[in-house]
Amino acid sequence: LGKCLLSPIVLAAYAYNRSLSELGPGGRGEGEPGVLCQLFAFLMAFFGLAPTLLLLAMALECWLSLGHPYFYRRHLTRRLGAALGPAAAGLCALFCALPLLGFGAPMQYCPGTWCFIRMAGGGPRQLGFPVLYASLMGLLVLAIVACNVSSMRHLYGMARRQPRRGPAPAAAPRMEELDHLVLLALMTVLFTVCSLPLIIRAYLGAFAADFNENADLSALRFLSVNSIVDPWVFIIFRTSVFRSFVRRVCRRL
């Protein structure tokens, strides 16, 4: 949804050879973002935070189902799972709308085809939001990593308890747990590497006054790469050829 909403705006800016503030109404001054730029900044912030919150819900669900199955069976229902998506989206939308209300400031970045929250060069009122945004992202990343590491520990313990030798039905559960273990490890490392640059840039811009648009753009590219690569990692890993390759490596190790 984020790619479908944001990509046409960028393509239109390139097609008309104009900045986002020039395309939309409201950009009176050179440094003042227009309505389209403000909308773009809101969508960028929202689609950076909302998937992270949903990933935390998925990591918590995986950890509870493996480590606390009785609590999971009793308290987690389908109705609760269906309500988590809209609730997470609503909370993220309210939080990311704060710059539109004056806490934080949208800013157009070079070359004028993308906008995001100002991360450097402003006052406390402008820089308070990116620090809060980065802190929330950092807490979510830590919680997701902690849940996934705990889930991997449970999966490894389950695989160790399975018989190493025996007929195919006895060995199948152990290899299935190892498949989930490797997939979870890959996605955890990928998510952490892609999320940290934006968090670091927000703190550097607020406390070290490091205004570097190229570094900010690289950090947002890293954040966008996560949502592009994650589905491909999952799809490729589910193929039988790749899974058989991973199983051979696990047997050698």
Short mmCIF file of C-alpha atoms in Angstrom, two decimals:
data_model
loop_
_atom_site.label_atom_id
_atom_site.label_comp_id
_atom_site.label_asym_id
_atom_site.label_seq_id
_atom_site.Cartn_x
_atom_site.Cartn_y
_atom_site.Cartn_z
CA LEU A 1 0.00 0.00 0.00
CA GLY A 2 2.85 2.38 0.80
CA LYS A 3 4.56 1.74 -2.53
CA CYS A 4 1.29 2.21 -4.43
CA LEU A 5 0.56 5.54 -2.73
CA LEU A 6 4.08 7.03 -2.79
CA SER A 7 5.54 5.86 -6.09
CA PRO A 8 3.06 7.72 -8.39
CA ILE A 9 3.90 11.02 -6.63
CA VAL A 10 7.62 10.53 -7.25
CA LEU A 11 7.06 9.47 -10.86
CA ALA A 12 4.89 12.55 -11.45
CA ALA A 13 7.63 14.81 -10.05
CA TYR A 14 10.15 13.30 -12.47
CA ALA A 15 7.71 13.40 -15.40
CA TYR A 16 6.95 17.11 -14.93
CA ASN A 17 10.52 17.94 -13.79
CA ARG A 18 9.18 19.71 -10.71
CA SER A 19 9.61 19.36 -6.98
CA LEU A 20 6.82 18.05 -4.78
CA SER A 21 6.17 21.52 -3.35
CA GLU A 22 5.74 22.90 -6.87
CA LEU A 23 3.37 20.11 -7.87
CA GLY A 24 1.00 20.61 -4.95
CA PRO A 25 -0.63 23.80 -3.66
CA GLY A 26 0.68 25.74 -0.68
CA GLY A 27 4.41 25.95 -1.41
CA ARG A 28 4.73 29.73 -1.41
CA GLY A 29 8.35 30.07 -0.31
CA GLU A 30 11.41 28.18 -1.53
CA GLY A 31 11.89 26.32 1.74
CA GLU A 32 8.22 25.95 2.62
CA PRO A 33 6.72 22.54 1.85
CA GLY A 34 3.46 22.37 -0.05
CA VAL A 35 0.42 20.25 0.74
CA LEU A 36 1.65 17.38 -1.44
CA CYS A 37 5.03 17.45 0.30
CA GLN A 38 3.36 17.39 3.72
CA LEU A 39 1.21 14.43 2.65
CA PHE A 40 4.29 12.64 1.33
CA ALA A 41 6.15 13.19 4.61
CA PHE A 42 3.17 11.85 6.57
CA LEU A 43 2.92 8.73 4.40
CA MET A 44 6.68 8.11 4.64
CA ALA A 45 6.58 8.34 8.43
CA PHE A 46 3.41 6.24 8.66
CA PHE A 47 4.59 3.42 6.41
CA GLY A 48 7.91 3.35 8.23
CA LEU A 49 6.29 2.96 11.64
CA ALA A 50 3.10 0.95 11.02
CA PRO A 51 4.79 -2.16 9.51
CA THR A 52 7.28 -2.12 12.39
CA LEU A 53 4.43 -2.18 14.91
CA LEU A 54 2.77 -5.03 13.00
CA LEU A 55 6.09 -6.90 12.95
CA LEU A 56 6.21 -6.54 16.73
CA ALA A 57 2.71 -8.03 17.00
CA MET A 58 3.81 -10.97 14.82
CA ALA A 59 7.01 -11.46 16.84
CA LEU A 60 5.04 -11.41 20.10
CA GLU A 61 2.56 -13.93 18.69
CA CYS A 62 5.40 -16.24 17.62
CA TRP A 63 7.15 -15.95 21.00
CA LEU A 64 3.99 -16.60 23.02
CA SER A 65 2.94 -19.57 20.88
CA LEU A 66 6.35 -21.23 21.29
CA GLY A 67 7.31 -20.22 24.81
CA HIS A 68 3.94 -19.87 26.57
CA PRO A 69 1.50 -22.11 24.69
CA TYR A 70 -1.07 -22.35 27.51
CA PHE A 71 -1.31 -18.56 27.89
CA TYR A 72 -1.41 -18.23 24.09
CA ARG A 73 -4.21 -20.77 23.77
CA ARG A 74 -6.32 -19.20 26.49
CA HIS A 75 -5.94 -15.44 25.88
CA LEU A 76 -5.08 -14.88 22.20
CA THR A 77 -8.13 -15.17 19.97
CA ARG A 78 -8.90 -14.54 16.31
CA ARG A 79 -10.94 -11.50 17.27
CA LEU A 80 -7.94 -9.99 19.05
CA GLY A 81 -5.73 -10.69 16.07
CA ALA A 82 -8.21 -9.06 13.68
CA ALA A 83 -8.42 -5.96 15.90
CA LEU A 84 -4.63 -5.49 16.16
CA GLY A 85 -4.20 -4.39 12.55
CA PRO A 86 -6.67 -1.46 12.56
CA ALA A 87 -5.60 -0.48 16.10
CA ALA A 88 -1.91 -0.33 15.12
CA ALA A 89 -2.71 1.65 11.97
CA GLY A 90 -4.87 4.13 13.91
CA LEU A 91 -2.23 4.73 16.59
CA CYS A 92 0.50 5.22 13.99
CA ALA A 93 -1.67 7.61 11.98
CA LEU A 94 -2.34 9.77 15.06
CA PHE A 95 1.33 9.80 16.01
CA CYS A 96 2.59 10.60 12.49
CA ALA A 97 0.04 13.43 12.15
CA LEU A 98 1.78 15.42 14.92
CA PRO A 99 4.03 17.33 12.45
CA LEU A 100 0.91 18.50 10.61
CA LEU A 101 -0.28 19.98 13.93
CA GLY A 102 2.95 21.85 14.64
CA PHE A 103 5.03 19.33 16.63
CA GLY A 104 7.75 18.62 14.10
CA ALA A 105 8.11 20.01 10.58
CA PRO A 106 7.84 18.33 7.17
CA MET A 107 10.76 19.15 4.90
CA GLN A 108 11.51 18.70 1.21
CA TYR A 109 14.85 17.01 0.61
CA CYS A 110 17.15 17.22 -2.41
CA PRO A 111 16.51 16.66 -5.31
CA GLY A 112 12.93 17.67 -4.49
CA THR A 113 11.28 14.32 -5.23
CA TRP A 114 10.82 13.20 -1.62
CA CYS A 115 9.79 14.71 1.69
CA PHE A 116 10.21 13.61 5.26
CA ILE A 117 10.29 15.04 8.76
CA ARG A 118 13.05 17.60 9.35
CA MET A 119 15.83 15.74 11.18
CA ALA A 120 18.37 18.58 11.60
CA GLY A 121 18.67 22.35 11.48
CA GLY A 122 15.58 23.29 13.49
CA GLY A 123 14.57 24.28 16.99
CA PRO A 124 13.46 22.05 19.86
CA ARG A 125 9.87 22.06 18.61
CA GLN A 126 10.94 20.87 15.16
CA LEU A 127 13.52 18.30 16.32
CA GLY A 128 11.48 16.86 19.19
CA PHE A 129 9.35 14.74 16.88
CA PRO A 130 12.19 13.01 14.97
CA VAL A 131 13.88 12.15 18.29
CA LEU A 132 10.59 10.73 19.59
CA TYR A 133 10.05 8.89 16.30
CA ALA A 134 13.56 7.42 16.36
CA SER A 135 13.22 6.45 20.04
CA LEU A 136 9.94 4.66 19.35
CA MET A 137 11.47 2.90 16.35
CA GLY A 138 14.47 1.89 18.46
CA LEU A 139 12.27 0.43 21.20
CA LEU A 140 10.25 -1.49 18.61
CA VAL A 141 13.42 -2.84 17.01
CA LEU A 142 14.79 -3.98 20.38
CA ALA A 143 11.49 -5.64 21.29
CA ILE A 144 11.27 -7.43 17.93
CA VAL A 145 14.86 -8.66 18.15
CA ALA A 146 14.32 -9.86 21.74
CA CYS A 147 11.13 -11.75 20.81
CA ASN A 148 12.70 -13.31 17.71
CA VAL A 149 15.86 -14.35 19.58
CA SER A 150 13.70 -15.98 22.25
CA SER A 151 11.64 -17.72 19.56
CA MET A 152 14.82 -18.97 17.89
CA ARG A 153 16.03 -20.31 21.24
CA HIS A 154 12.76 -22.23 21.68
CA LEU A 155 12.96 -23.57 18.11
CA TYR A 156 16.56 -24.68 18.65
CA GLY A 157 15.57 -26.45 21.86
CA MET A 158 12.69 -28.20 20.10
CA ALA A 159 15.01 -29.29 17.29
CA ARG A 160 17.56 -30.63 19.81
CA ARG A 161 14.89 -32.75 21.49
CA GLN A 162 13.98 -34.46 18.20
CA PRO A 163 15.75 -37.76 17.33
CA ARG A 164 18.78 -37.21 15.13
CA ARG A 165 18.59 -40.55 13.35
CA GLY A 166 15.61 -42.57 12.35
CA PRO A 167 12.99 -42.88 9.62
CA ALA A 168 11.88 -39.89 7.58
CA PRO A 169 8.71 -39.12 9.65
CA ALA A 170 10.80 -38.91 12.85
CA ALA A 171 13.43 -36.62 11.31
CA ALA A 172 10.95 -34.33 9.50
CA PRO A 173 9.83 -32.27 12.54
CA ARG A 174 13.44 -31.46 13.44
CA MET A 175 14.22 -30.17 9.93
CA GLU A 176 10.99 -28.17 9.85
CA GLU A 177 11.98 -26.40 13.08
CA LEU A 178 15.43 -25.69 11.65
CA ASP A 179 13.79 -24.21 8.54
CA HIS A 180 11.78 -21.80 10.69
CA LEU A 181 14.87 -21.03 12.77
CA VAL A 182 17.02 -20.04 9.78
CA LEU A 183 14.20 -18.00 8.19
CA LEU A 184 13.55 -16.12 11.44
CA ALA A 185 17.26 -15.41 11.87
CA LEU A 186 17.60 -14.05 8.33
CA MET A 187 14.59 -11.76 8.64
CA THR A 188 15.68 -10.51 12.07
CA VAL A 189 19.16 -9.55 10.83
CA LEU A 190 17.71 -7.91 7.70
CA PHE A 191 15.14 -5.91 9.66
CA THR A 192 17.73 -4.70 12.20
CA VAL A 193 20.27 -3.63 9.56
CA CYS A 194 17.62 -1.73 7.57
CA SER A 195 16.10 0.07 10.57
CA LEU A 196 19.21 1.27 12.42
CA PRO A 197 20.45 3.90 9.89
CA LEU A 198 17.29 6.02 10.20
CA ILE A 199 17.43 5.89 14.01
CA ILE A 200 21.10 6.91 14.00
CA ARG A 201 20.50 9.77 11.54
CA ALA A 202 17.65 11.18 13.63
CA TYR A 203 19.82 11.31 16.77
CA LEU A 204 22.80 12.75 14.91
CA GLY A 205 20.66 15.46 13.36
CA ALA A 206 19.08 16.43 16.69
CA PHE A 207 22.05 16.27 19.06
CA ALA A 208 25.10 16.62 16.80
CA ALA A 209 23.54 19.09 14.31
CA ASP A 210 24.68 16.86 11.45
CA PHE A 211 22.71 18.14 8.46
CA ASN A 212 23.44 15.77 5.57
CA GLU A 213 20.66 15.20 3.05
CA ASN A 214 22.54 12.41 1.25
CA ALA A 215 22.95 10.47 4.50
CA ASP A 216 19.26 11.01 5.32
CA LEU A 217 18.30 9.73 1.87
CA SER A 218 20.50 6.65 2.33
CA ALA A 219 18.85 5.94 5.69
CA LEU A 220 15.37 6.12 4.16
CA ARG A 221 16.49 3.88 1.30
CA PHE A 222 17.62 1.30 3.86
CA LEU A 223 14.21 1.50 5.54
CA SER A 224 12.47 1.03 2.18
CA VAL A 225 14.69 -1.91 1.24
CA ASN A 226 13.37 -3.88 4.21
CA SER A 227 9.78 -3.88 2.93
CA ILE A 228 10.98 -4.84 -0.57
CA VAL A 229 13.44 -7.61 0.32
CA ASP A 230 11.55 -9.25 3.22
CA PRO A 231 8.82 -10.80 1.02
CA TRP A 232 11.44 -12.06 -1.43
CA VAL A 233 13.43 -13.68 1.38
CA PHE A 234 10.26 -15.42 2.55
CA ILE A 235 9.24 -16.50 -0.99
CA ILE A 236 12.70 -17.79 -1.96
CA PHE A 237 13.13 -19.58 1.37
CA ARG A 238 9.83 -21.46 0.92
CA THR A 239 11.00 -23.05 -2.35
CA SER A 240 11.95 -26.72 -2.09
CA VAL A 241 15.35 -26.26 -3.76
CA PHE A 242 16.49 -23.56 -1.34
CA ARG A 243 15.16 -25.42 1.69
CA SER A 244 16.96 -28.61 0.66
CA PHE A 245 20.17 -26.58 0.29
CA VAL A 246 19.75 -25.10 3.79
CA ARG A 247 19.06 -28.56 5.23
CA ARG A 248 22.26 -29.91 3.70
CA VAL A 249 24.23 -27.04 5.23
CA CYS A 250 22.56 -27.66 8.62
CA ARG A 251 23.45 -31.36 8.46
CA ARG A 252 27.08 -30.53 7.66
CA LEU A 253 27.22 -28.06 10.57
#
